[in-house]
Amino acid sequence: MTPQLTDKYMVTIAERLTSAYARIAVAAKNAQRNSKEITLLAVSKTKPSADIIAAYEHGQRQFGESYVQEAVDKIAQLHTYSDIIWHFIGPIQSNKSAQVAANFAWVQSVDRIKIAKRLNSQRPADKAALNVLIQVNISNEEAKSGCQLNEVAELASFINQCEQLTLRGLMAIPAKSDDITTQTQYFKQLQTCFDKLQTQYPQVDTLSMGMSNDVEAAISAGSTMVRIGTDIFGTRT
């Protein structure tokens, strides 16, 4: 059954989403970029379907999820919203890869050949190729997923040969920092890697970096997709 929404609830989500788009527009202007080049991915993990519908009613179509079973349940519940584009942005466990391959249009967190191989073989033949971003552990954090910069070339080459995968670019979640200089340093490293990837693979067009706390630095460094959750949906539950 479709969750019911109140007008007050809708306005709250709508206002936050409007604010997020305005923030992107200002950051793009300051970086002398066109804001239309930057996609907003609304990160809806841990949030109920009602929140997603509220954002959808305000024009949002791209949503990011990190927890497989929670996401699959929401995708099933919202199947009538057929133009939603679902992105998986969390770590991928081998025993969950089949569900990811079957339910999402994008996977932003591929960090090793083993997972790319599984996604390729498990992608349903009747669906379009899965759009893939390589996740890079740009700040070398031990507890964080992602390959190293020097591993990107080999992984990209493998993905590019997979019939059921389409290599689209890179994603990173740098270490948290309130210092915009530090933020920009990490993002510039990823941008350099992205630029090199684009020269080899013409279909590469997506640089996913920047979240609620570092949107400005990410956009100044060339991000084409920012992932915003808290500033749209509030604190995670």
PDB file of C-alpha atoms in Angstrom:
ATOM      1  CA  MET A   1       0.000   0.000   0.000  1.00  0.00           C
ATOM      2  CA  THR A   2       1.343   3.440  -0.890  1.00  0.00           C
ATOM      3  CA  PRO A   3       2.253   5.490   2.204  1.00  0.00           C
ATOM      4  CA  GLN A   4       0.010   8.492   2.800  1.00  0.00           C
ATOM      5  CA  LEU A   5       1.538  11.948   3.072  1.00  0.00           C
ATOM      6  CA  THR A   6       0.366  15.151   4.729  1.00  0.00           C
ATOM      7  CA  ASP A   7       0.793  18.558   3.063  1.00  0.00           C
ATOM      8  CA  LYS A   8       3.040  19.705   5.920  1.00  0.00           C
ATOM      9  CA  TYR A   9       5.283  16.671   5.478  1.00  0.00           C
ATOM     10  CA  MET A  10       5.566  17.301   1.753  1.00  0.00           C
ATOM     11  CA  VAL A  11       6.536  20.946   2.271  1.00  0.00           C
ATOM     12  CA  THR A  12       9.334  20.016   4.693  1.00  0.00           C
ATOM     13  CA  ILE A  13      11.010  17.641   2.229  1.00  0.00           C
ATOM     14  CA  ALA A  14      10.347  20.011  -0.673  1.00  0.00           C
ATOM     15  CA  GLU A  15      11.964  22.944   1.122  1.00  0.00           C
ATOM     16  CA  ARG A  16      15.062  20.926   1.960  1.00  0.00           C
ATOM     17  CA  LEU A  17      15.360  19.662  -1.589  1.00  0.00           C
ATOM     18  CA  THR A  18      14.961  23.177  -2.980  1.00  0.00           C
ATOM     19  CA  SER A  19      17.693  24.343  -0.605  1.00  0.00           C
ATOM     20  CA  ALA A  20      20.011  21.532  -1.740  1.00  0.00           C
ATOM     21  CA  TYR A  21      19.574  22.498  -5.394  1.00  0.00           C
ATOM     22  CA  ALA A  22      20.181  26.150  -4.545  1.00  0.00           C
ATOM     23  CA  ARG A  23      23.400  25.217  -2.759  1.00  0.00           C
ATOM     24  CA  ILE A  24      24.579  23.291  -5.817  1.00  0.00           C
ATOM     25  CA  ALA A  25      23.749  26.256  -8.052  1.00  0.00           C
ATOM     26  CA  VAL A  26      25.771  28.677  -5.888  1.00  0.00           C
ATOM     27  CA  ALA A  27      28.734  26.300  -5.710  1.00  0.00           C
ATOM     28  CA  ALA A  28      28.656  25.809  -9.472  1.00  0.00           C
ATOM     29  CA  LYS A  29      28.516  29.553 -10.097  1.00  0.00           C
ATOM     30  CA  ASN A  30      31.477  30.126  -7.783  1.00  0.00           C
ATOM     31  CA  ALA A  31      33.396  27.456  -9.673  1.00  0.00           C
ATOM     32  CA  GLN A  32      32.367  28.987 -13.019  1.00  0.00           C
ATOM     33  CA  ARG A  33      30.458  25.854 -13.951  1.00  0.00           C
ATOM     34  CA  ASN A  34      26.950  25.187 -15.227  1.00  0.00           C
ATOM     35  CA  SER A  35      24.821  23.680 -12.458  1.00  0.00           C
ATOM     36  CA  LYS A  36      23.022  21.585 -15.082  1.00  0.00           C
ATOM     37  CA  GLU A  37      26.236  19.540 -15.366  1.00  0.00           C
ATOM     38  CA  ILE A  38      25.805  18.378 -11.759  1.00  0.00           C
ATOM     39  CA  THR A  39      23.329  15.676 -10.740  1.00  0.00           C
ATOM     40  CA  LEU A  40      21.874  15.545  -7.256  1.00  0.00           C
ATOM     41  CA  LEU A  41      21.624  12.026  -5.879  1.00  0.00           C
ATOM     42  CA  ALA A  42      19.246  11.992  -2.909  1.00  0.00           C
ATOM     43  CA  VAL A  43      20.632   9.488  -0.404  1.00  0.00           C
ATOM     44  CA  SER A  44      17.584   7.822   1.111  1.00  0.00           C
ATOM     45  CA  LYS A  45      19.191   4.988   3.086  1.00  0.00           C
ATOM     46  CA  THR A  46      17.481   4.315   6.447  1.00  0.00           C
ATOM     47  CA  LYS A  47      14.590   6.552   5.378  1.00  0.00           C
ATOM     48  CA  PRO A  48      11.023   5.322   4.769  1.00  0.00           C
ATOM     49  CA  SER A  49       9.345   5.157   1.387  1.00  0.00           C
ATOM     50  CA  ALA A  50       7.222   8.153   2.373  1.00  0.00           C
ATOM     51  CA  ASP A  51      10.341  10.345   2.349  1.00  0.00           C
ATOM     52  CA  ILE A  52      11.234   9.153  -1.132  1.00  0.00           C
ATOM     53  CA  ILE A  53       7.717   9.879  -2.391  1.00  0.00           C
ATOM     54  CA  ALA A  54       7.893  13.357  -0.883  1.00  0.00           C
ATOM     55  CA  ALA A  55      11.117  14.070  -2.774  1.00  0.00           C
ATOM     56  CA  TYR A  56       9.728  12.440  -5.918  1.00  0.00           C
ATOM     57  CA  GLU A  57       6.684  14.722  -5.836  1.00  0.00           C
ATOM     58  CA  HIS A  58       9.086  17.662  -5.844  1.00  0.00           C
ATOM     59  CA  GLY A  59      10.808  16.397  -8.985  1.00  0.00           C
ATOM     60  CA  GLN A  60      13.636  14.259  -7.602  1.00  0.00           C
ATOM     61  CA  ARG A  61      14.219  11.052  -9.582  1.00  0.00           C
ATOM     62  CA  GLN A  62      17.618   9.682  -8.535  1.00  0.00           C
ATOM     63  CA  PHE A  63      18.003   8.005  -5.147  1.00  0.00           C
ATOM     64  CA  GLY A  64      20.927   6.293  -3.430  1.00  0.00           C
ATOM     65  CA  GLU A  65      20.710   3.303  -1.082  1.00  0.00           C
ATOM     66  CA  SER A  66      23.392   1.468   0.920  1.00  0.00           C
ATOM     67  CA  TYR A  67      21.697  -1.492   2.591  1.00  0.00           C
ATOM     68  CA  VAL A  68      20.628  -4.214   0.185  1.00  0.00           C
ATOM     69  CA  GLN A  69      17.576  -5.732   1.849  1.00  0.00           C
ATOM     70  CA  GLU A  70      16.181  -2.378   2.947  1.00  0.00           C
ATOM     71  CA  ALA A  71      16.667  -1.033  -0.568  1.00  0.00           C
ATOM     72  CA  VAL A  72      15.126  -4.041  -2.313  1.00  0.00           C
ATOM     73  CA  ASP A  73      12.057  -3.766  -0.086  1.00  0.00           C
ATOM     74  CA  LYS A  74      11.644  -0.074  -0.939  1.00  0.00           C
ATOM     75  CA  ILE A  75      12.187  -0.673  -4.652  1.00  0.00           C
ATOM     76  CA  ALA A  76       9.427  -3.295  -4.583  1.00  0.00           C
ATOM     77  CA  GLN A  77       7.106  -1.044  -2.608  1.00  0.00           C
ATOM     78  CA  LEU A  78       7.674   1.855  -5.022  1.00  0.00           C
ATOM     79  CA  HIS A  79       7.593  -0.188  -8.237  1.00  0.00           C
ATOM     80  CA  THR A  80       4.805   1.967  -9.676  1.00  0.00           C
ATOM     81  CA  TYR A  81       7.224   4.927  -9.674  1.00  0.00           C
ATOM     82  CA  SER A  82       8.878   3.449 -12.729  1.00  0.00           C
ATOM     83  CA  ASP A  83      11.038   6.471 -13.591  1.00  0.00           C
ATOM     84  CA  ILE A  84      12.978   6.412 -10.322  1.00  0.00           C
ATOM     85  CA  ILE A  85      16.653   5.681 -10.964  1.00  0.00           C
ATOM     86  CA  TRP A  86      18.104   3.617  -8.128  1.00  0.00           C
ATOM     87  CA  HIS A  87      21.808   3.785  -7.248  1.00  0.00           C
ATOM     88  CA  PHE A  88      23.547   1.368  -4.903  1.00  0.00           C
ATOM     89  CA  ILE A  89      26.269   3.252  -3.055  1.00  0.00           C
ATOM     90  CA  GLY A  90      27.229   0.938  -0.176  1.00  0.00           C
ATOM     91  CA  PRO A  91      29.822  -1.820   0.196  1.00  0.00           C
ATOM     92  CA  ILE A  92      28.899  -4.954  -1.762  1.00  0.00           C
ATOM     93  CA  GLN A  93      29.102  -8.340  -0.082  1.00  0.00           C
ATOM     94  CA  SER A  94      29.457 -11.328  -2.388  1.00  0.00           C
ATOM     95  CA  ASN A  95      26.306 -12.966  -1.052  1.00  0.00           C
ATOM     96  CA  LYS A  96      24.289  -9.821  -1.828  1.00  0.00           C
ATOM     97  CA  SER A  97      25.636  -9.093  -5.310  1.00  0.00           C
ATOM     98  CA  ALA A  98      22.820 -10.917  -7.132  1.00  0.00           C
ATOM     99  CA  GLN A  99      20.201  -8.680  -5.508  1.00  0.00           C
ATOM    100  CA  VAL A 100      22.209  -5.588  -6.384  1.00  0.00           C
ATOM    101  CA  ALA A 101      22.629  -6.739  -9.983  1.00  0.00           C
ATOM    102  CA  ALA A 102      18.912  -7.431 -10.363  1.00  0.00           C
ATOM    103  CA  ASN A 103      17.425  -4.337  -8.750  1.00  0.00           C
ATOM    104  CA  PHE A 104      19.587  -1.285  -9.446  1.00  0.00           C
ATOM    105  CA  ALA A 105      20.352   0.820 -12.515  1.00  0.00           C
ATOM    106  CA  TRP A 106      23.654   2.077 -11.075  1.00  0.00           C
ATOM    107  CA  VAL A 107      26.267   0.673  -8.728  1.00  0.00           C
ATOM    108  CA  GLN A 108      28.750   3.260  -7.436  1.00  0.00           C
ATOM    109  CA  SER A 109      30.770   1.041  -5.128  1.00  0.00           C
ATOM    110  CA  VAL A 110      32.617  -1.499  -7.273  1.00  0.00           C
ATOM    111  CA  ASP A 111      36.127  -1.774  -5.845  1.00  0.00           C
ATOM    112  CA  ARG A 112      37.456  -5.149  -6.992  1.00  0.00           C
ATOM    113  CA  ILE A 113      37.356  -7.492  -9.955  1.00  0.00           C
ATOM    114  CA  LYS A 114      35.607 -10.251  -7.993  1.00  0.00           C
ATOM    115  CA  ILE A 115      32.544  -8.059  -7.449  1.00  0.00           C
ATOM    116  CA  ALA A 116      32.552  -6.745 -11.023  1.00  0.00           C
ATOM    117  CA  LYS A 117      32.643 -10.326 -12.289  1.00  0.00           C
ATOM    118  CA  ARG A 118      29.690 -11.328 -10.101  1.00  0.00           C
ATOM    119  CA  LEU A 119      27.594  -8.304 -11.071  1.00  0.00           C
ATOM    120  CA  ASN A 120      28.253  -8.979 -14.742  1.00  0.00           C
ATOM    121  CA  SER A 121      27.222 -12.634 -14.557  1.00  0.00           C
ATOM    122  CA  GLN A 122      24.196 -11.926 -12.335  1.00  0.00           C
ATOM    123  CA  ARG A 123      22.738  -8.983 -14.274  1.00  0.00           C
ATOM    124  CA  PRO A 124      19.436 -10.175 -15.815  1.00  0.00           C
ATOM    125  CA  ALA A 125      19.731 -10.535 -19.588  1.00  0.00           C
ATOM    126  CA  ASP A 126      16.487  -8.620 -20.160  1.00  0.00           C
ATOM    127  CA  LYS A 127      17.809  -5.502 -18.438  1.00  0.00           C
ATOM    128  CA  ALA A 128      20.107  -2.804 -19.778  1.00  0.00           C
ATOM    129  CA  ALA A 129      23.749  -3.051 -18.791  1.00  0.00           C
ATOM    130  CA  LEU A 130      24.440  -1.977 -15.217  1.00  0.00           C
ATOM    131  CA  ASN A 131      26.053   1.445 -14.936  1.00  0.00           C
ATOM    132  CA  VAL A 132      29.185   1.131 -12.806  1.00  0.00           C
ATOM    133  CA  LEU A 133      31.404   3.542 -10.919  1.00  0.00           C
ATOM    134  CA  ILE A 134      34.698   2.449  -9.419  1.00  0.00           C
ATOM    135  CA  GLN A 135      34.953   3.397  -5.756  1.00  0.00           C
ATOM    136  CA  VAL A 136      38.370   4.767  -4.833  1.00  0.00           C
ATOM    137  CA  ASN A 137      39.639   4.955  -1.259  1.00  0.00           C
ATOM    138  CA  ILE A 138      41.100   8.349  -1.979  1.00  0.00           C
ATOM    139  CA  SER A 139      42.222   9.103   1.591  1.00  0.00           C
ATOM    140  CA  ASN A 140      43.580   5.586   2.281  1.00  0.00           C
ATOM    141  CA  GLU A 141      41.401   4.868   5.307  1.00  0.00           C
ATOM    142  CA  GLU A 142      41.788   1.307   6.551  1.00  0.00           C
ATOM    143  CA  ALA A 143      38.134   0.912   7.533  1.00  0.00           C
ATOM    144  CA  LYS A 144      36.739   2.307   4.283  1.00  0.00           C
ATOM    145  CA  SER A 145      35.872   0.455   1.074  1.00  0.00           C
ATOM    146  CA  GLY A 146      37.444   1.348  -2.247  1.00  0.00           C
ATOM    147  CA  CYS A 147      40.432   0.433  -4.356  1.00  0.00           C
ATOM    148  CA  GLN A 148      43.679   2.387  -4.444  1.00  0.00           C
ATOM    149  CA  LEU A 149      44.377   4.916  -7.185  1.00  0.00           C
ATOM    150  CA  ASN A 150      47.014   2.632  -8.703  1.00  0.00           C
ATOM    151  CA  GLU A 151      44.425  -0.160  -9.000  1.00  0.00           C
ATOM    152  CA  VAL A 152      41.893   1.846 -11.015  1.00  0.00           C
ATOM    153  CA  ALA A 153      43.374   1.137 -14.446  1.00  0.00           C
ATOM    154  CA  GLU A 154      43.233  -2.651 -14.104  1.00  0.00           C
ATOM    155  CA  LEU A 155      39.715  -2.637 -12.678  1.00  0.00           C
ATOM    156  CA  ALA A 156      38.480  -0.212 -15.332  1.00  0.00           C
ATOM    157  CA  SER A 157      39.907  -2.415 -18.091  1.00  0.00           C
ATOM    158  CA  PHE A 158      38.120  -5.463 -16.681  1.00  0.00           C
ATOM    159  CA  ILE A 159      34.766  -3.682 -16.297  1.00  0.00           C
ATOM    160  CA  ASN A 160      35.020  -2.310 -19.815  1.00  0.00           C
ATOM    161  CA  GLN A 161      35.184  -5.868 -21.154  1.00  0.00           C
ATOM    162  CA  CYS A 162      32.031  -6.992 -19.301  1.00  0.00           C
ATOM    163  CA  GLU A 163      28.986  -7.187 -21.571  1.00  0.00           C
ATOM    164  CA  GLN A 164      26.482  -6.548 -18.784  1.00  0.00           C
ATOM    165  CA  LEU A 165      28.369  -3.631 -17.237  1.00  0.00           C
ATOM    166  CA  THR A 166      28.987  -0.106 -18.501  1.00  0.00           C
ATOM    167  CA  LEU A 167      31.904   1.775 -16.974  1.00  0.00           C
ATOM    168  CA  ARG A 168      30.699   5.316 -16.226  1.00  0.00           C
ATOM    169  CA  GLY A 169      33.307   6.781 -13.899  1.00  0.00           C
ATOM    170  CA  LEU A 170      34.559   7.095 -10.328  1.00  0.00           C
ATOM    171  CA  MET A 171      33.202   7.575  -6.821  1.00  0.00           C
ATOM    172  CA  ALA A 172      34.902   8.411  -3.531  1.00  0.00           C
ATOM    173  CA  ILE A 173      34.078   9.175   0.091  1.00  0.00           C
ATOM    174  CA  PRO A 174      37.109  11.056   1.468  1.00  0.00           C
ATOM    175  CA  ALA A 175      37.920  11.286   5.158  1.00  0.00           C
ATOM    176  CA  LYS A 176      35.706  13.824   6.906  1.00  0.00           C
ATOM    177  CA  SER A 177      37.243  17.254   7.246  1.00  0.00           C
ATOM    178  CA  ASP A 178      35.938  20.776   7.820  1.00  0.00           C
ATOM    179  CA  ASP A 179      38.979  22.213   6.052  1.00  0.00           C
ATOM    180  CA  ILE A 180      38.061  23.019   2.457  1.00  0.00           C
ATOM    181  CA  THR A 181      41.742  22.906   1.442  1.00  0.00           C
ATOM    182  CA  THR A 182      42.029  19.313   2.651  1.00  0.00           C
ATOM    183  CA  GLN A 183      38.717  18.411   1.022  1.00  0.00           C
ATOM    184  CA  THR A 184      39.808  19.908  -2.294  1.00  0.00           C
ATOM    185  CA  GLN A 185      43.166  18.127  -2.171  1.00  0.00           C
ATOM    186  CA  TYR A 186      41.487  14.714  -2.115  1.00  0.00           C
ATOM    187  CA  PHE A 187      38.951  15.649  -4.761  1.00  0.00           C
ATOM    188  CA  LYS A 188      41.607  16.987  -7.126  1.00  0.00           C
ATOM    189  CA  GLN A 189      43.432  13.659  -6.963  1.00  0.00           C
ATOM    190  CA  LEU A 190      40.266  11.870  -8.003  1.00  0.00           C
ATOM    191  CA  GLN A 191      39.588  14.403 -10.737  1.00  0.00           C
ATOM    192  CA  THR A 192      43.037  13.779 -12.223  1.00  0.00           C
ATOM    193  CA  CYS A 193      42.359  10.041 -12.278  1.00  0.00           C
ATOM    194  CA  PHE A 194      38.919  10.686 -13.809  1.00  0.00           C
ATOM    195  CA  ASP A 195      40.344  12.861 -16.578  1.00  0.00           C
ATOM    196  CA  LYS A 196      42.803  10.099 -17.493  1.00  0.00           C
ATOM    197  CA  LEU A 197      40.004   7.530 -17.516  1.00  0.00           C
ATOM    198  CA  GLN A 198      37.959   9.705 -19.882  1.00  0.00           C
ATOM    199  CA  THR A 199      40.761   9.734 -22.434  1.00  0.00           C
ATOM    200  CA  GLN A 200      40.662   5.926 -22.552  1.00  0.00           C
ATOM    201  CA  TYR A 201      36.925   5.266 -22.316  1.00  0.00           C
ATOM    202  CA  PRO A 202      34.635   7.737 -24.111  1.00  0.00           C
ATOM    203  CA  GLN A 203      31.536   6.590 -22.211  1.00  0.00           C
ATOM    204  CA  VAL A 204      33.001   7.725 -18.887  1.00  0.00           C
ATOM    205  CA  ASP A 205      31.067  10.810 -17.776  1.00  0.00           C
ATOM    206  CA  THR A 206      30.362  10.592 -14.044  1.00  0.00           C
ATOM    207  CA  LEU A 207      32.531  11.772 -11.161  1.00  0.00           C
ATOM    208  CA  SER A 208      30.545  11.103  -7.991  1.00  0.00           C
ATOM    209  CA  MET A 209      32.037  13.009  -5.088  1.00  0.00           C
ATOM    210  CA  GLY A 210      30.733  15.415  -2.518  1.00  0.00           C
ATOM    211  CA  MET A 211      28.197  14.985   0.281  1.00  0.00           C
ATOM    212  CA  SER A 212      26.362  17.284   2.674  1.00  0.00           C
ATOM    213  CA  ASN A 213      29.565  18.473   4.373  1.00  0.00           C
ATOM    214  CA  ASP A 214      31.781  19.031   1.319  1.00  0.00           C
ATOM    215  CA  VAL A 215      29.601  19.887  -1.682  1.00  0.00           C
ATOM    216  CA  GLU A 216      31.423  23.134  -2.453  1.00  0.00           C
ATOM    217  CA  ALA A 217      34.903  21.574  -2.547  1.00  0.00           C
ATOM    218  CA  ALA A 218      33.660  18.684  -4.682  1.00  0.00           C
ATOM    219  CA  ILE A 219      31.991  20.908  -7.252  1.00  0.00           C
ATOM    220  CA  SER A 220      35.029  23.179  -7.468  1.00  0.00           C
ATOM    221  CA  ALA A 221      37.096  20.064  -8.235  1.00  0.00           C
ATOM    222  CA  GLY A 222      34.832  18.908 -11.061  1.00  0.00           C
ATOM    223  CA  SER A 223      32.216  16.648  -9.468  1.00  0.00           C
ATOM    224  CA  THR A 224      29.322  15.762 -11.783  1.00  0.00           C
ATOM    225  CA  MET A 225      27.235  14.081  -9.067  1.00  0.00           C
ATOM    226  CA  VAL A 226      26.842  14.978  -5.396  1.00  0.00           C
ATOM    227  CA  ARG A 227      25.286  12.598  -2.879  1.00  0.00           C
ATOM    228  CA  ILE A 228      23.159  14.431  -0.319  1.00  0.00           C
ATOM    229  CA  GLY A 229      21.160  12.707   2.385  1.00  0.00           C
ATOM    230  CA  THR A 230      21.052  14.523   5.718  1.00  0.00           C
ATOM    231  CA  ASP A 231      20.379  17.962   4.221  1.00  0.00           C
ATOM    232  CA  ILE A 232      17.320  16.573   2.424  1.00  0.00           C
ATOM    233  CA  PHE A 233      15.910  13.911   4.723  1.00  0.00           C
ATOM    234  CA  GLY A 234      17.300  14.936   8.094  1.00  0.00           C
ATOM    235  CA  THR A 235      19.427  12.901  10.494  1.00  0.00           C
ATOM    236  CA  ARG A 236      19.552   9.174   9.798  1.00  0.00           C
ATOM    237  CA  THR A 237      17.369   6.899  11.854  1.00  0.00           C
TER     238      THR A 237
END
